[in-house]
Coordinates of C-alpha atoms in Angstrom, one line a residue:
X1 CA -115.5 37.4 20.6
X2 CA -113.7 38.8 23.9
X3 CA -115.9 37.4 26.6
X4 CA -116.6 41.0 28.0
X5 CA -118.4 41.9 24.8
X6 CA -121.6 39.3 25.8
X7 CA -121.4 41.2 29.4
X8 CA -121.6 44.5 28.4
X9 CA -124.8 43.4 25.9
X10 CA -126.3 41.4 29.0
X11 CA -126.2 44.7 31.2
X12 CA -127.9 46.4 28.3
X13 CA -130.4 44.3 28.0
X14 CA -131.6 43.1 31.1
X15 CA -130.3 45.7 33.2
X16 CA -130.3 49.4 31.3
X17 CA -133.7 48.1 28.3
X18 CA -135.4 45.5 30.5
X19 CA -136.0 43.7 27.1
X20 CA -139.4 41.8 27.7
X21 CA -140.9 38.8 25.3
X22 CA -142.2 40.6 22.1
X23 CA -140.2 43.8 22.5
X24 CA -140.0 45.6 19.3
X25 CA -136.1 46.6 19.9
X26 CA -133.8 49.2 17.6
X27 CA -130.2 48.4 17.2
X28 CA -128.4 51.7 16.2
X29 CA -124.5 51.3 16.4
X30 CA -122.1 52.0 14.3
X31 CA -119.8 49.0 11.9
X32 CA -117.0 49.0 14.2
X33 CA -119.4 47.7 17.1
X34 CA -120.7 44.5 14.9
X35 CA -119.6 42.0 18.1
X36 CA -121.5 44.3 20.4
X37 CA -124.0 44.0 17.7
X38 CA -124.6 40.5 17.4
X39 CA -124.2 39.8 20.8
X40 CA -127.2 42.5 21.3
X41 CA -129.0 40.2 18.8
X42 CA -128.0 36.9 20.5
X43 CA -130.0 37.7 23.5
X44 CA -132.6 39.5 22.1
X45 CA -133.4 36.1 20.3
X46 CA -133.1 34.4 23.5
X47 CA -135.7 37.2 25.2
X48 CA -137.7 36.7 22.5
X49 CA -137.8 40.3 21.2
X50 CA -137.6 41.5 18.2
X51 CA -134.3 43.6 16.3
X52 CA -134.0 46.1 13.8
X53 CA -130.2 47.0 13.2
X54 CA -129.0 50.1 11.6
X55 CA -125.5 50.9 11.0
X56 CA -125.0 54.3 12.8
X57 CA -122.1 56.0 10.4
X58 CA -120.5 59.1 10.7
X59 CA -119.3 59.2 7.1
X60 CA -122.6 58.5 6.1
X61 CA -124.2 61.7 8.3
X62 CA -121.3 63.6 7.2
X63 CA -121.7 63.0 3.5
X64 CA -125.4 64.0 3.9
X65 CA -124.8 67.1 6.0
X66 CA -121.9 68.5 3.7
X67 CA -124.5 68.0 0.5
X68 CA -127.2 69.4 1.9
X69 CA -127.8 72.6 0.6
X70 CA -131.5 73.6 1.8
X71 CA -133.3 73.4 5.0
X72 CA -134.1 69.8 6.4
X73 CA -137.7 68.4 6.7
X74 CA -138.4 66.1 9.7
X75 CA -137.9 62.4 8.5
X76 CA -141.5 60.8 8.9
X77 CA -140.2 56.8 8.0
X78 CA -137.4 57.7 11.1
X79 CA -140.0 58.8 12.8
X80 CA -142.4 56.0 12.4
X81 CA -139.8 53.7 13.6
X82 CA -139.5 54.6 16.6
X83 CA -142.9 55.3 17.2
X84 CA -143.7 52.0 16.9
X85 CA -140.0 50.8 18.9
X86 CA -140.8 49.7 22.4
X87 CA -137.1 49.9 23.0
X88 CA -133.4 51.4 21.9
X89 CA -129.8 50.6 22.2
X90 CA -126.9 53.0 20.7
X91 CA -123.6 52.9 21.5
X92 CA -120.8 55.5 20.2
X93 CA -117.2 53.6 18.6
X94 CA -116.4 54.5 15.0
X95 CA -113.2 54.5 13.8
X96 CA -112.8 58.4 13.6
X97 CA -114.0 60.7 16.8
X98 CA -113.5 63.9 14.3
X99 CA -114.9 62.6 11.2
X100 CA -118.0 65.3 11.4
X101 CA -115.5 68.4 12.2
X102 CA -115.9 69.8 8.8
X103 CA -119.8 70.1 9.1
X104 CA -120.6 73.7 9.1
X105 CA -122.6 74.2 12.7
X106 CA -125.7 76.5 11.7
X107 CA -126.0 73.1 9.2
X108 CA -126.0 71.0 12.2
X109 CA -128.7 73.4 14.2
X110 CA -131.0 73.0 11.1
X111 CA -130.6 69.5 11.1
X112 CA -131.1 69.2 14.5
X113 CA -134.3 71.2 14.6
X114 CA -135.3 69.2 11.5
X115 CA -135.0 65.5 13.9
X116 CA -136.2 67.0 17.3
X117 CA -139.3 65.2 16.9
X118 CA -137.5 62.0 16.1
X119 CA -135.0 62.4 19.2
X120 CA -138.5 63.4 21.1
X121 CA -139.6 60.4 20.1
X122 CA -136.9 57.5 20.4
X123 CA -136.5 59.4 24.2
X124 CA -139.8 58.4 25.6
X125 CA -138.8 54.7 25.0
X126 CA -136.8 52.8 27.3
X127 CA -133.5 53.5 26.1
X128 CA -129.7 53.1 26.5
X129 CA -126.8 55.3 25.6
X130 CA -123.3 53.3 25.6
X131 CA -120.0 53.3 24.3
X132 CA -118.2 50.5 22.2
X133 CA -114.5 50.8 22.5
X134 CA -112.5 51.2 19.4
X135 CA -108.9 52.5 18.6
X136 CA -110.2 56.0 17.3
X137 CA -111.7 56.7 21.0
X138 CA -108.6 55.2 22.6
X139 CA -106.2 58.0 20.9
X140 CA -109.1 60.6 21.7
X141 CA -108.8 59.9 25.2
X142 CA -104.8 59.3 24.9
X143 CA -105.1 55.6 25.6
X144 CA -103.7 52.4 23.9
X145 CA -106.1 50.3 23.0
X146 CA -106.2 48.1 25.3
X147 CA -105.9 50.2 28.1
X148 CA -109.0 51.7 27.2
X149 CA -110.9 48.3 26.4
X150 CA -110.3 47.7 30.1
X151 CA -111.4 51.1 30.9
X152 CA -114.8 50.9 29.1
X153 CA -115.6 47.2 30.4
X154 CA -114.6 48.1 34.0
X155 CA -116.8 51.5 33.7
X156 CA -120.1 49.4 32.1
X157 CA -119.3 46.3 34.8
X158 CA -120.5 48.1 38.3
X159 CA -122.3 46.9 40.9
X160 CA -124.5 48.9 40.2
X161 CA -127.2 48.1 43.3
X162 CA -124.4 49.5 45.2
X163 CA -123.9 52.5 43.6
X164 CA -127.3 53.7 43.6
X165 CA -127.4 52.9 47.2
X166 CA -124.3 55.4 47.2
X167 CA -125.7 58.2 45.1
X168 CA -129.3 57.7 46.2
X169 CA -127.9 59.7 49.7
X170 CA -127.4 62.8 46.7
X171 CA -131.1 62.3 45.6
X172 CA -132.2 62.6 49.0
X173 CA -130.6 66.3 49.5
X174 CA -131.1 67.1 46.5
X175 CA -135.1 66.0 46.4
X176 CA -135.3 68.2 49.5
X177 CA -134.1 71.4 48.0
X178 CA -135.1 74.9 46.8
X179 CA -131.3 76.5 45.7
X180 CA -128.4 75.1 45.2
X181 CA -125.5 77.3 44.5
X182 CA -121.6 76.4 42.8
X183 CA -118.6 77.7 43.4
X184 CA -115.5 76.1 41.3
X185 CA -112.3 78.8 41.6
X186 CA -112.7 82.9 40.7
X187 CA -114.4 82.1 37.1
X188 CA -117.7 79.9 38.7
X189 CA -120.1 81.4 40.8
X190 CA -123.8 80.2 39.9
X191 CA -127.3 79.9 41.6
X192 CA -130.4 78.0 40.6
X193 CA -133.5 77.0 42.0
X194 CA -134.5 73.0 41.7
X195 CA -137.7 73.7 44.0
X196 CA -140.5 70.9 43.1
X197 CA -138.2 69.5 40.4
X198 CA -136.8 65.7 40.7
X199 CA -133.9 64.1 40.9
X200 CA -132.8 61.2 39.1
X201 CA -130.6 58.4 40.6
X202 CA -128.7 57.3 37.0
X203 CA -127.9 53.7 37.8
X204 CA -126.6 52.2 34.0
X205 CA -129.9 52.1 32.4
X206 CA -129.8 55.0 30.2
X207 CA -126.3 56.2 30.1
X208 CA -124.3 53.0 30.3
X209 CA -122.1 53.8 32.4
X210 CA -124.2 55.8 34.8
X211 CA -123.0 57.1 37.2
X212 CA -124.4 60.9 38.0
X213 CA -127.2 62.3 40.1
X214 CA -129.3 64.9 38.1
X215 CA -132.3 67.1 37.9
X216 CA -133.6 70.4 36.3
X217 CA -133.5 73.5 37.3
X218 CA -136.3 76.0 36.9
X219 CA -136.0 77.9 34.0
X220 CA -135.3 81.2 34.9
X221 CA -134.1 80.8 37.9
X222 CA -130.3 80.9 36.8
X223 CA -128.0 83.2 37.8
X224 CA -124.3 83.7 37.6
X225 CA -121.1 82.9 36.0
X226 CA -119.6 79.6 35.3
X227 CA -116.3 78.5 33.8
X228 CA -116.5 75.1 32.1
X229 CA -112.9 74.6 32.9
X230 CA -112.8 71.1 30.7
X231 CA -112.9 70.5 27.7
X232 CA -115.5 68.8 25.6
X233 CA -115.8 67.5 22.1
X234 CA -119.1 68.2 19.9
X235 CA -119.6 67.9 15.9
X236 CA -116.0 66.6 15.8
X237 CA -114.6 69.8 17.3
X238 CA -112.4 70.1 20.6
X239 CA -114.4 73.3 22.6
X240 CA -112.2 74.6 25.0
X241 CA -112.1 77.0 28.3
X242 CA -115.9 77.9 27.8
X243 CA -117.3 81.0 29.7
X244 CA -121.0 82.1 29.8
X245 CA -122.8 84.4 32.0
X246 CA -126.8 83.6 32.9
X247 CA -129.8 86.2 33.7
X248 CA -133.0 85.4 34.7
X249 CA -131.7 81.4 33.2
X250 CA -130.9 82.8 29.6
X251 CA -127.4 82.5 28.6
X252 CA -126.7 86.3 27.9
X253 CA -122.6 86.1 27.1
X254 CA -120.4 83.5 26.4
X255 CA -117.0 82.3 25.2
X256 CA -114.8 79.9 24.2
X257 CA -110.7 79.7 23.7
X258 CA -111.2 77.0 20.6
X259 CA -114.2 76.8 18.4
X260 CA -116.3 79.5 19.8
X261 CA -118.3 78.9 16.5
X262 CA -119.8 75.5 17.5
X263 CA -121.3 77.0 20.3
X264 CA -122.5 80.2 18.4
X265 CA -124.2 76.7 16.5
X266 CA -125.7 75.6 19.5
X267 CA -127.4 78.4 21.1
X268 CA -128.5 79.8 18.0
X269 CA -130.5 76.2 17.2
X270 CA -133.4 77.6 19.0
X271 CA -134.2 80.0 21.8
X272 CA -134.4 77.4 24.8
X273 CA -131.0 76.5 23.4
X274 CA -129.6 79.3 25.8
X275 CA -131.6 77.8 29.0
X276 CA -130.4 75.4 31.0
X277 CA -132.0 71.8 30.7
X278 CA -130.2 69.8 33.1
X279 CA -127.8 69.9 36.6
X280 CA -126.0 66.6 37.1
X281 CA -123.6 66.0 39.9
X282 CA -121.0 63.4 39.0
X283 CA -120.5 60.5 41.8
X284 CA -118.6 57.4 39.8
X285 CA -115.6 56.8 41.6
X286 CA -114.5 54.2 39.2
X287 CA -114.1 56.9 36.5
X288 CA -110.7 58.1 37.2
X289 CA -109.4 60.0 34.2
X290 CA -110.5 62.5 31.8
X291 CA -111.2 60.7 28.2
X292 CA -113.1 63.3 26.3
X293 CA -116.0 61.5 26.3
X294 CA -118.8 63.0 28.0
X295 CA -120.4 59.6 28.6
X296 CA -117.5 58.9 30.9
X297 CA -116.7 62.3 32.0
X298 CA -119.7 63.7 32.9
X299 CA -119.8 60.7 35.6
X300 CA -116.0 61.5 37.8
X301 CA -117.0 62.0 41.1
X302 CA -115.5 65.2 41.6
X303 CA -117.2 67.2 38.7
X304 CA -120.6 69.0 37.9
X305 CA -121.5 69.2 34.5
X306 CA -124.6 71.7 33.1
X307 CA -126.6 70.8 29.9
X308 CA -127.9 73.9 28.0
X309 CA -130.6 72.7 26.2
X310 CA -133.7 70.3 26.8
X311 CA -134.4 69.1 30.4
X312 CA -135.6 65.4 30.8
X313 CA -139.3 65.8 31.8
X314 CA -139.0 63.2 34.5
X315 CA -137.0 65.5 36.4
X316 CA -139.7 68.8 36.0
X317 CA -142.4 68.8 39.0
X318 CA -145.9 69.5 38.0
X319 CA -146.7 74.0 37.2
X320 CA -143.0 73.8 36.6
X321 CA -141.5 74.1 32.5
X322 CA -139.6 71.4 30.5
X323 CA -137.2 73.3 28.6
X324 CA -137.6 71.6 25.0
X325 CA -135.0 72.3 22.6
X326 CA -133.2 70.7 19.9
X327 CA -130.3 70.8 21.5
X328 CA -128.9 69.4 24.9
X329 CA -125.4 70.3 25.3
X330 CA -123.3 68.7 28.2
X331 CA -120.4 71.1 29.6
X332 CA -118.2 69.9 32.7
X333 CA -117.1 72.1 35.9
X334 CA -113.6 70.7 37.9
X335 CA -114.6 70.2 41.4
X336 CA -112.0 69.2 42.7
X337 CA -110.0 72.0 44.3
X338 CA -111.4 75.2 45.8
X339 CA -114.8 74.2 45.2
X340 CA -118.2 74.1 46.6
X341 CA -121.5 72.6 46.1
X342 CA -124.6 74.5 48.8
X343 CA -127.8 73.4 49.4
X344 CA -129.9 76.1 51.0
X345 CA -127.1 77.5 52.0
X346 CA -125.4 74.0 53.2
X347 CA -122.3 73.1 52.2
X348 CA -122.5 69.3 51.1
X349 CA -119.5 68.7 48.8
X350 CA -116.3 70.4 49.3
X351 CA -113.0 70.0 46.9
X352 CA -115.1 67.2 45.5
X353 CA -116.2 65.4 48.1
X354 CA -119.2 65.3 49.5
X355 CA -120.1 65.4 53.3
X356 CA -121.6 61.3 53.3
X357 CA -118.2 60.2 52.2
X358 CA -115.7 58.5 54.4
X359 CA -112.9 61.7 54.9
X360 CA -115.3 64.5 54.2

């Protein structure tokens, strides 16, 4: 087993779960992750917690999804596992990034709608999102294989004290504001008010890597245009040159140059499907290069991404909403030429950098 495997699961579990004696612990990756896998097991032995390991397949979801022919009911025995999970660990890594691109998306809203509860559930655990590195990722992101081993271990390896220490100077401002406003080129142009909402310093615990500063903004306090000038992937499908228009924080028009239809998916999945859940301000510097991966992308420190969708409630201040949809839907914004980020009418990231950085 490469050595790097046993340090990713070590930062999982001590750093991003906190695994604690008795821990009732769900394993959920997929076959091609098995080293991750048993590693994960190893010290969850040694900690004294207790595994359950389920093979997270794509084929399998796909096969289900594509037979379906009727409206989903909420999966109580999923449900009940988790309920009674005091912690969670899924990593991403099968062998084929598009294997779910023939799923029809209104399928995928039902189903999603159908598991909200579960996904509701399995969130208020301590949890960790991460990524196993396979060949089927490395060709998504244009990478041999192991050129992009490298890049996932170096990613997951931070110090990640010290980055905190770096983005916890973006909480501050943040913490302190009422609007913030973007400007990314002619196509972005977008207000929003974060006032008595929270930001969260994301250090590796439940995106692994981490990596992002990020909050929520008040419902209907969004206004504006904003070009989502990179691409992401979602149910298999490349989405490209998104466009949507916001009044009074509902998504009103949008568009898309490739697979318009995956978002007509998303935002029809339920009406706070058009609201915007979450704000995060990308701040890893060790994340370079553009992989389609939104674990990794959403993190380069000269991007801002936007998550239509459901908000985190950590980040929603008491008298204001949590946005609860089925859906939460990450879309990125290129900050790194004519661009600006305003607080209150402060300027405090220019052309992607921000005004605390050495050269700002």
């Amino acid at each position: 087993m490469d050595p790097r495997v046993r340090e990713h699961a070590e930062t999982i579990v001590d750093h991003s779960v906190d695994l604690q004696p008795g821990d009732d612990l769900v394993v959920l990756l997929p076959a091609e992750a098995e080293d991750l896998a048993v590693a994960v097991h190893e010290l969850a032995g040694d900690r004294g917690a207790n595994p359950v390991y389920l093979n997270n397949s794509d084929r399998a979801e796909r096969a289900f999804l594509r037979a379906r022919d009727d409206e989903f009911e909420t999966p109580d025995h999923e449900l009940a596992l988790y309920e009674n999970a005091d912690a969670v660990v899924i990593a991403r890594g099968g062998a084929n990034a598009t294997e779910k691109a023939d799923i029809d998306p209104a399928t995928t809203a039902a189903h999603n709608r159908a598991t909200r509860p579960v996904q509701r559930e399995r969130l208020s655990k301590r949890w960790c999102l991460t990524q196993y590195p396979t060949a089927g990722h490395a060709q998504l992101a244009g990478m041999s294989t192991e050129a992009y081993e490298n890049f996932v271990y170096d990613a997951v390896s931070l110090d990640w004290e010290a980055q905190g220490e770096f983005q916890e100077q973006m909480v501050d401002v943040v913490d302190d504001a009422d609007e913030i406003r973007i400007r990314s080129g002619e196509g972005t142009d977008v207000t929003m008010s974060v006032a008595g909402n929270t930001a969260v310093n994301d250090t590796g615990e439940k995106n692994l890597p981490g990596g992002e500063v990020f909050t929520a903004p008040v419902r209907d306090s969004v206004e504006g245009e904003v070009h989502f000038d990179m691409p992401l992937y979602r149910q298999g499908r490349e989405i490209e040159d998104v466009r949507v228009r916001f009044e009074a924080g509902r998504v009103e028009s949008y568009s898309a140059a490739r697979n318009e239809a995956v978002l007509d998916g998303v935002f029809d999945t339920d009406e706070s499907a058009r609201y915007l859940g979450e704000l995060g301000i990308g701040m890893n510097r060790a994340i370079d290069r553009f992989t389609y991966n939104m674990l990794f992308d959403e993190k380069m420190g000269d991007t801002v991404h936007m998550a239509v969708g459901s908000a985190y409630p950590e980040c929603v201040g008491e008298g204001n909403e949590v946005n609860e949809s089925a859906e939460h839907v990450d879309m990125i914004v290129d900050m790194s030429e004519a661009s600006t980020i305003e607080v209150d009418g402060e300027v405090v990231q220019r052309d992607g950098t921000f005004v605390f950085e050495d050269g700002a």
